[in-house]
Tab-separated table of C-alpha atoms and ligand atoms in Angstrom:
chain	number	residue	atom	x	y	z
A	1228	MET	CA	-15.369	-15.951	-13.110
A	1229	ASN	CA	-11.799	-17.680	-11.988
A	1230	SER	CA	-13.072	-19.693	-8.884
A	1231	GLN	CA	-9.395	-18.759	-7.273
A	1232	VAL	CA	-10.745	-15.316	-7.480
A	1233	PRO	CA	-12.358	-14.186	-4.382
A	1234	VAL	CA	-13.921	-10.390	-4.493
A	1235	CYS	CA	-14.011	-8.086	-1.806
A	1236	LEU	CA	-18.073	-7.554	-3.171
A	1237	ALA	CA	-20.503	-10.032	-4.558
A	1238	GLN	CA	-21.355	-7.102	-6.873
A	1239	VAL	CA	-18.265	-7.156	-8.290
A	1240	THR	CA	-17.326	-10.374	-9.723
A	1241	GLU	CA	-18.059	-9.628	-13.468
A	1242	GLU	CA	-15.287	-6.509	-12.429
A	1243	THR	CA	-12.406	-9.292	-11.889
A	1244	ALA	CA	-13.743	-12.118	-14.032
A	1245	HIS	CA	-9.980	-11.970	-16.563
A	1246	TRP	CA	-7.656	-10.277	-13.813
A	1247	GLN	CA	-4.702	-12.726	-14.365
A	1248	ASN	CA	-2.452	-10.689	-11.717
A	1249	ILE	CA	-4.247	-9.848	-9.024
A	1250	LEU	CA	-5.802	-12.003	-5.627
A	1251	LEU	CA	-8.731	-9.945	-4.053
A	1252	GLU	CA	-10.054	-11.249	-1.135
A	1253	GLN	CA	-12.116	-10.805	1.911
A	1254	HIS	CA	-11.665	-11.516	5.641
A	1255	ALA	CA	-13.274	-10.381	8.347
A	1256	ASP	CA	-14.924	-7.895	9.153
A	1257	GLY	CA	-13.696	-5.282	6.638
A	1258	ILE	CA	-10.276	-6.040	6.356
A	1259	CYS	CA	-9.610	-7.002	1.957
A	1260	GLN	CA	-6.339	-8.605	1.584
A	1261	LEU	CA	-4.637	-7.691	-1.590
A	1262	THR	CA	-2.456	-10.189	-3.804
A	1263	ILE	CA	-0.247	-9.540	-6.746
A	1264	ASN	CA	0.070	-12.831	-8.296
A	1265	ARG	CA	2.734	-13.862	-10.471
A	1266	PRO	CA	5.355	-15.401	-8.118
A	1267	LYS	CA	7.560	-16.937	-11.230
A	1268	VAL	CA	8.488	-13.246	-11.773
A	1269	LEU	CA	8.598	-12.359	-8.009
A	1270	ASN	CA	5.282	-10.071	-8.703
A	1271	ALA	CA	6.994	-8.143	-11.036
A	1272	LEU	CA	4.295	-4.692	-12.002
A	1273	ASN	CA	4.219	-4.854	-15.818
A	1274	ALA	CA	1.813	-2.323	-18.076
A	1275	GLU	CA	-0.984	-5.262	-17.275
A	1276	ILE	CA	-0.787	-5.483	-13.688
A	1277	LEU	CA	-0.857	-2.168	-13.250
A	1278	ALA	CA	-4.159	-1.902	-15.184
A	1279	GLU	CA	-5.393	-4.674	-12.873
A	1280	LEU	CA	-4.122	-2.807	-9.633
A	1281	ASP	CA	-5.225	0.081	-10.517
A	1282	GLN	CA	-9.030	-1.736	-10.995
A	1283	ALA	CA	-8.755	-3.352	-8.250
A	1284	LEU	CA	-8.337	-0.106	-5.759
A	1285	ASN	CA	-11.385	1.642	-7.894
A	1286	LEU	CA	-14.069	-1.188	-6.822
A	1287	VAL	CA	-12.105	-0.861	-3.148
A	1288	ALA	CA	-12.710	2.653	-2.851
A	1289	LYS	CA	-16.259	2.326	-3.691
A	1290	ALA	CA	-16.804	-0.795	-1.822
A	1291	ASN	CA	-18.145	0.389	1.025
A	1292	ASP	CA	-17.581	-3.135	3.720
A	1293	VAL	CA	-13.520	-2.442	2.629
A	1294	ARG	CA	-12.310	-0.699	6.239
A	1295	VAL	CA	-8.567	-1.325	5.654
A	1296	LEU	CA	-6.887	-3.112	3.152
A	1297	LEU	CA	-3.716	-4.818	3.413
A	1298	ILE	CA	-1.662	-5.378	-0.097
A	1299	THR	CA	1.314	-8.323	-0.276
A	1300	GLY	CA	3.114	-10.867	-2.381
A	1301	ALA	CA	2.407	-14.078	-4.002
A	1302	GLY	CA	5.128	-17.305	-2.577
A	1303	GLU	CA	7.145	-16.673	0.268
A	1304	LYS	CA	10.293	-15.128	-1.711
A	1305	ALA	CA	8.656	-12.055	-2.679
A	1306	PHE	CA	6.398	-9.056	-1.988
A	1307	VAL	CA	7.186	-7.404	-5.674
A	1308	ALA	CA	10.844	-7.697	-7.282
A	1309	GLY	CA	10.243	-4.178	-8.929
A	1310	ALA	CA	8.791	-3.011	-12.799
A	1311	ASP	CA	9.178	-5.858	-14.969
A	1312	ILE	CA	12.385	-6.108	-16.614
A	1313	ALA	CA	11.905	-8.252	-19.400
A	1314	HIS	CA	8.676	-5.611	-20.007
A	1315	MET	CA	10.874	-2.667	-20.199
A	1316	LYS	CA	13.494	-3.230	-22.324
A	1317	GLN	CA	11.671	-3.210	-25.068
A	1318	LEU	CA	10.349	0.190	-24.355
A	1319	THR	CA	11.310	3.322	-26.478
A	1320	ALA	CA	11.573	6.358	-24.008
A	1321	LEU	CA	8.568	7.482	-23.714
A	1322	GLU	CA	6.712	4.170	-23.456
A	1323	GLY	CA	10.007	3.831	-20.517
A	1324	LYS	CA	8.342	7.912	-19.859
A	1325	TYR	CA	3.634	6.979	-19.923
A	1326	PHE	CA	5.516	3.302	-17.938
A	1327	ALA	CA	6.084	5.977	-15.279
A	1328	GLU	CA	3.481	7.913	-15.134
A	1329	GLN	CA	0.666	4.975	-15.288
A	1330	GLY	CA	3.174	3.496	-12.288
A	1331	MET	CA	2.539	6.821	-10.316
A	1332	ALA	CA	-1.058	7.581	-11.123
A	1333	VAL	CA	-1.928	3.698	-9.866
A	1334	PHE	CA	0.691	5.053	-7.045
A	1335	ARG	CA	-1.075	7.610	-6.015
A	1336	LYS	CA	-3.699	6.539	-6.351
A	1337	LEU	CA	-2.967	3.964	-3.486
A	1338	GLU	CA	-1.974	6.672	-1.598
A	1339	ASN	CA	-5.171	8.744	-1.721
A	1340	LEU	CA	-7.256	5.526	-1.256
A	1341	PRO	CA	-9.813	6.541	1.654
A	1342	VAL	CA	-9.312	3.634	3.775
A	1343	PRO	CA	-5.324	2.548	5.724
A	1344	VAL	CA	-3.297	0.621	3.392
A	1345	ILE	CA	-0.738	-1.896	5.286
A	1346	ALA	CA	2.102	-3.003	2.747
A	1347	LEU	CA	2.945	-6.596	4.266
A	1348	VAL	CA	6.319	-7.141	2.901
A	1349	ASN	CA	7.057	-10.565	2.560
A	1350	GLY	CA	10.613	-10.627	0.691
A	1351	TYR	CA	11.691	-9.005	-2.130
A	1352	ALA	CA	10.735	-5.274	-2.063
A	1353	LEU	CA	12.966	-3.765	-4.701
A	1354	GLY	CA	12.827	-0.882	-6.862
A	1355	GLY	CA	9.176	-0.836	-7.985
A	1356	GLY	CA	8.047	-2.848	-5.214
A	1357	CYS	CA	9.794	-0.907	-2.073
A	1358	GLU	CA	7.831	2.042	-4.660
A	1359	LEU	CA	4.757	-0.065	-4.171
A	1360	ALA	CA	5.595	-0.755	-0.163
A	1361	MET	CA	5.875	3.141	0.352
A	1362	SER	CA	2.929	3.990	-1.230
A	1363	CYS	CA	1.361	1.863	0.716
A	1364	ASP	CA	0.116	4.426	4.447
A	1365	PHE	CA	2.783	1.242	6.919
A	1366	ILE	CA	4.579	-1.183	6.143
A	1367	LEU	CA	5.066	-4.439	8.505
A	1368	ALA	CA	8.100	-6.603	6.761
A	1369	ALA	CA	8.610	-10.033	7.351
A	1370	GLU	CA	11.729	-11.341	8.989
A	1371	ASN	CA	13.037	-11.826	5.365
A	1372	ALA	CA	12.110	-8.457	3.721
A	1373	ARG	CA	14.531	-6.687	1.576
A	1374	PHE	CA	13.824	-3.427	0.755
A	1375	GLY	CA	16.219	-1.106	-1.986
A	1376	GLN	CA	15.885	0.515	-5.901
A	1377	PRO	CA	18.914	-1.314	-7.698
A	1378	GLU	CA	17.519	0.811	-10.386
A	1379	VAL	CA	21.074	2.085	-10.830
A	1380	ASN	CA	22.737	-1.495	-11.746
A	1381	LEU	CA	20.111	-1.195	-14.574
A	1382	GLY	CA	20.868	2.325	-16.141
A	1383	VAL	CA	18.030	3.968	-15.087
A	1384	THR	CA	16.947	5.591	-12.108
A	1385	PRO	CA	13.004	5.360	-10.014
A	1386	GLY	CA	9.912	5.382	-12.468
A	1387	PHE	CA	7.906	4.361	-9.503
A	1388	GLY	CA	8.169	7.072	-7.132
A	1389	GLY	CA	10.870	6.087	-5.331
A	1390	SER	CA	13.100	8.915	-6.303
A	1391	GLN	CA	10.642	11.013	-3.778
A	1392	ARG	CA	9.544	8.603	-1.580
A	1393	LEU	CA	12.521	7.770	0.134
A	1394	THR	CA	13.724	10.225	0.452
A	1395	ARG	CA	10.808	11.698	2.472
A	1396	LEU	CA	11.012	8.517	4.354
A	1397	VAL	CA	15.116	8.329	5.406
A	1398	GLY	CA	15.884	11.656	4.631
A	1399	ARG	CA	17.834	12.706	2.027
A	1400	GLY	CA	21.979	10.974	2.723
A	1401	MET	CA	20.444	7.731	3.594
A	1402	ALA	CA	18.073	7.919	0.331
A	1403	MET	CA	21.409	9.021	-1.381
A	1404	GLU	CA	23.334	5.791	-0.223
A	1405	LEU	CA	20.644	3.413	-1.269
A	1406	LEU	CA	19.402	5.163	-4.554
A	1407	THR	CA	23.781	5.796	-5.951
A	1408	THR	CA	24.735	2.555	-4.635
A	1409	GLY	CA	21.395	0.306	-5.200
A	1410	ARG	CA	22.591	-1.857	-2.346
A	1411	MET	CA	19.441	-3.737	-0.452
A	1412	MET	CA	18.226	-3.068	3.639
A	1413	ASN	CA	16.884	-6.259	5.718
A	1414	ALA	CA	14.115	-6.089	7.686
A	1415	ASP	CA	15.763	-4.623	11.041
A	1416	GLU	CA	17.537	-2.158	8.856
A	1417	ALA	CA	14.372	-0.839	7.586
A	1418	LEU	CA	12.966	-0.678	10.608
A	1419	GLN	CA	15.519	1.408	12.338
A	1420	ARG	CA	15.462	3.593	9.574
A	1421	GLY	CA	11.582	4.129	9.542
A	1422	LEU	CA	10.587	2.251	7.082
A	1423	ALA	CA	8.945	-0.801	8.434
A	1424	ASN	CA	6.528	-0.074	11.618
A	1425	HIS	CA	7.338	-4.037	12.781
A	1426	VAL	CA	9.300	-6.860	11.919
A	1427	TYR	CA	7.806	-10.411	12.561
A	1428	PRO	CA	8.733	-13.901	10.978
A	1429	GLN	CA	7.284	-14.198	7.652
A	1430	ALA	CA	4.599	-17.439	9.103
A	1431	ASP	CA	3.549	-14.949	11.502
A	1432	LEU	CA	3.465	-11.698	8.793
A	1433	LEU	CA	-0.263	-11.953	7.290
A	1434	ASP	CA	-1.656	-12.795	10.900
A	1435	GLU	CA	0.042	-10.176	12.485
A	1436	GLY	CA	-1.063	-8.223	9.747
A	1437	VAL	CA	-5.215	-8.954	10.312
A	1438	LYS	CA	-4.784	-8.594	13.610
A	1439	LEU	CA	-3.022	-5.162	13.229
A	1440	ALA	CA	-5.313	-4.045	10.736
A	1441	GLY	CA	-8.648	-5.534	12.733
A	1442	GLN	CA	-7.880	-3.074	15.480
A	1443	ILE	CA	-8.087	-0.011	12.772
A	1444	ALA	CA	-11.407	-1.399	11.483
A	1445	THR	CA	-13.154	-1.584	15.230
A	1446	LYS	CA	-12.966	1.796	14.705
A	1447	SER	CA	-15.490	4.784	13.776
A	1448	ARG	CA	-15.177	4.278	10.348
A	1449	THR	CA	-14.667	8.068	9.238
A	1450	ALA	CA	-12.934	9.016	11.597
A	1451	VAL	CA	-9.966	6.548	10.627
A	1452	GLN	CA	-10.243	7.946	7.180
A	1453	LEU	CA	-10.310	11.884	7.561
A	1454	THR	CA	-7.419	11.049	9.170
A	1455	LYS	CA	-5.667	9.064	6.547
A	1456	GLN	CA	-6.774	12.491	4.721
A	1457	LEU	CA	-4.497	14.573	7.566
A	1458	VAL	CA	-2.113	12.627	7.262
A	1459	GLN	CA	-1.799	12.444	3.138
A	1460	ARG	CA	-2.502	16.645	2.537
A	1461	GLY	CA	-0.672	16.845	5.672
A	1462	GLN	CA	2.578	16.520	5.177
A	1463	ASP	CA	2.978	19.222	2.231
A	1464	LEU	CA	1.875	21.986	3.510
A	1465	ASP	CA	3.604	24.213	5.930
A	1466	LEU	CA	2.687	23.324	9.521
A	1467	ASP	CA	0.359	27.049	9.676
A	1468	ASN	CA	-1.924	25.374	7.156
A	1469	ALA	CA	-1.470	22.146	8.135
A	1470	CYS	CA	-3.363	23.030	11.216
A	1471	VAL	CA	-6.148	25.184	9.579
A	1472	MET	CA	-6.935	21.880	7.930
A	1473	GLU	CA	-7.374	19.643	11.506
A	1474	SER	CA	-9.100	22.677	13.065
A	1475	ASP	CA	-11.413	22.165	9.842
A	1476	VAL	CA	-11.796	18.840	9.940
A	1477	PHE	CA	-11.744	18.861	13.320
A	1478	GLY	CA	-14.887	21.142	13.975
A	1479	LEU	CA	-16.230	18.292	10.003
A	1480	SER	CA	-16.095	15.401	12.514
A	1481	PHE	CA	-18.176	16.840	15.622
A	1482	SER	CA	-21.101	16.610	12.642
A	1483	THR	CA	-20.629	12.587	12.132
A	1484	PRO	CA	-22.895	10.224	13.633
A	1485	ASP	CA	-19.953	8.132	15.337
A	1486	ARG	CA	-18.914	11.381	16.976
A	1487	GLU	CA	-22.554	10.435	19.137
A	1488	GLU	CA	-22.216	7.566	19.462
A	1489	GLY	CA	-17.633	7.690	20.280
A	1490	MET	CA	-18.779	10.545	22.681
A	1491	ALA	CA	-22.277	8.856	24.453
A	1492	ALA	CA	-20.702	5.101	24.787
A	1493	PHE	CA	-17.472	7.445	26.726
A	1494	LEU	CA	-19.652	8.511	28.960
A	1495	GLU	CA	-21.985	5.612	29.318
A	1496	GLY	CA	-18.702	3.796	30.554
A	1497	ARG	CA	-19.259	1.007	27.230
A	1498	LYS	CA	-17.711	-0.064	23.930
A	1499	PRO	CA	-19.105	2.245	20.777
A	1500	GLU	CA	-20.565	0.683	18.094
A	1501	PHE	CA	-20.225	2.852	14.924
A	1502	SER	CA	-21.724	2.491	11.930
B	824	LIG	N1	11.272	-8.249	-14.057
B	824	LIG	C1	11.797	-10.024	-14.526
B	824	LIG	N2	11.449	-10.542	-13.671
B	824	LIG	C2	12.634	-11.103	-13.203
B	824	LIG	C3	11.766	-9.197	-11.754
B	824	LIG	C4	11.959	-7.880	-12.384
B	824	LIG	N3	11.997	-6.642	-12.039
B	824	LIG	N4	12.938	-9.827	-10.931
B	824	LIG	C5	13.494	-11.687	-10.781
B	824	LIG	N5	12.553	-12.243	-11.456
B	824	LIG	C6	12.178	-12.828	-12.588
B	824	LIG	C7	13.639	-13.657	-12.812
B	824	LIG	O1	14.340	-13.164	-14.328
B	824	LIG	C8	13.725	-15.064	-12.820
B	824	LIG	O2	13.110	-15.650	-13.446
B	824	LIG	P1	13.512	-16.902	-14.511
B	824	LIG	O3	13.126	-18.344	-13.645
B	824	LIG	O4	12.687	-16.984	-15.539
B	824	LIG	O5	15.453	-16.520	-15.207
B	824	LIG	C9	12.634	-15.136	-11.486
B	824	LIG	O6	12.343	-14.159	-11.734
B	824	LIG	C10	13.299	-15.651	-10.706
B	824	LIG	O7	14.788	-14.991	-10.011
B	824	LIG	P2	15.705	-15.313	-9.799
B	824	LIG	O8	16.742	-15.489	-10.108
B	824	LIG	O9	16.901	-13.671	-9.979
B	824	LIG	O10	16.040	-15.001	-8.051
B	824	LIG	P3	16.792	-14.762	-6.763
B	824	LIG	O11	16.734	-15.144	-6.115
B	824	LIG	O12	18.430	-15.424	-7.568
B	824	LIG	O13	16.990	-13.137	-7.240
B	824	LIG	C11	16.889	-11.043	-6.625
B	824	LIG	C12	16.402	-12.563	-6.643
B	824	LIG	C13	18.025	-10.421	-6.095
B	824	LIG	C14	15.121	-10.407	-6.713
B	824	LIG	C15	16.617	-10.465	-8.608
B	824	LIG	O14	16.134	-11.342	-8.897
B	824	LIG	C16	16.816	-9.266	-8.867
B	824	LIG	O15	17.620	-8.961	-8.449
B	824	LIG	N6	16.208	-9.119	-9.505
B	824	LIG	C17	15.692	-7.616	-10.057
B	824	LIG	C18	15.461	-6.373	-9.692
B	824	LIG	C19	15.128	-5.456	-9.441
B	824	LIG	O16	16.479	-5.008	-10.645
B	824	LIG	N7	13.880	-4.780	-9.376
B	824	LIG	C20	14.564	-3.291	-10.061
B	824	LIG	C21	13.616	-3.255	-11.105
B	824	LIG	S1	13.636	-1.506	-12.411
B	824	LIG	C22	12.541	-1.031	-11.402
B	824	LIG	O17	11.414	-1.350	-10.522
B	824	LIG	C23	12.400	0.787	-12.096
B	824	LIG	C24	11.019	1.533	-11.208
B	824	LIG	O18	11.511	2.120	-10.642
B	824	LIG	C25	9.829	1.475	-11.763
């Protein structure tokens, strides 16, 4: 195994040994960090990275010692500067469609991961990079972050969900402006438009991400996972059906040991010890 590639779980070292572009490492208390590690081309995504990302997400999904996943890019310049243009230049129309379907499937898997996922955007998040960040549950941005969907400059459309997720996140008018001009948003504008939750100096981004993830990691794992499911599934339902789903899941949460512990701890005036 490549010693440069720490892994979340001791058992999965063999599965990660051949990865060239993804680092997976464990911080304290169930916080896992996934780094897209191709800084020479600003972490641009090709089919190989997407395949490795897919495998990494499969591992995180089954790792019972992961409570929160952080995703970031290697180096100080970029989160991910988009899909790899050198890779895309060679693709036929059908191969382009397959490439988009591969990216869509991986980003959908990320969105549906049982644990919360936080994007730490440490520079350019363009095209597929912005799409990757938007597929995370929320975004923390460094002051040097730049967000955009510049595909119109290349004569193509977004392919990993950008036209859909950006519209849902910032509204139709602003999404149309950004998608049709290809202009970049800086971190403050991303914050103002609700794309990023917080902005930090670049040197503090990882620490702040770990701190926030640490808060989540102390909560009931089951309650956090059920909450993520509610938010993910509910956003595509009408309010009546979404509220029915919430009552059902609320009821379900009463069957868990964490509910016993959480309520008992409150009534006994102590901190809960969740499983
Ligand atoms: N694909 C392939 N290589 C890329 C890349 C990308 N998306 N982005 C940057 N690189 C490479 C550059 O070619 C360069 O490589 P060399 O050193 O070998 O020349 C290296 O990364 C450094 O980049 P620059 O020299 O360009 O750095 P810069 O600071 O001058 O500019 C930048 C930074 C503004 C991000 C510029 O690199 C850029 O515009 N990149 C392309 C961004 C883009 O168009 N992304 C969208 C791609 S399409 C897409 O993602 C479709 C989709 O939805 C799936």
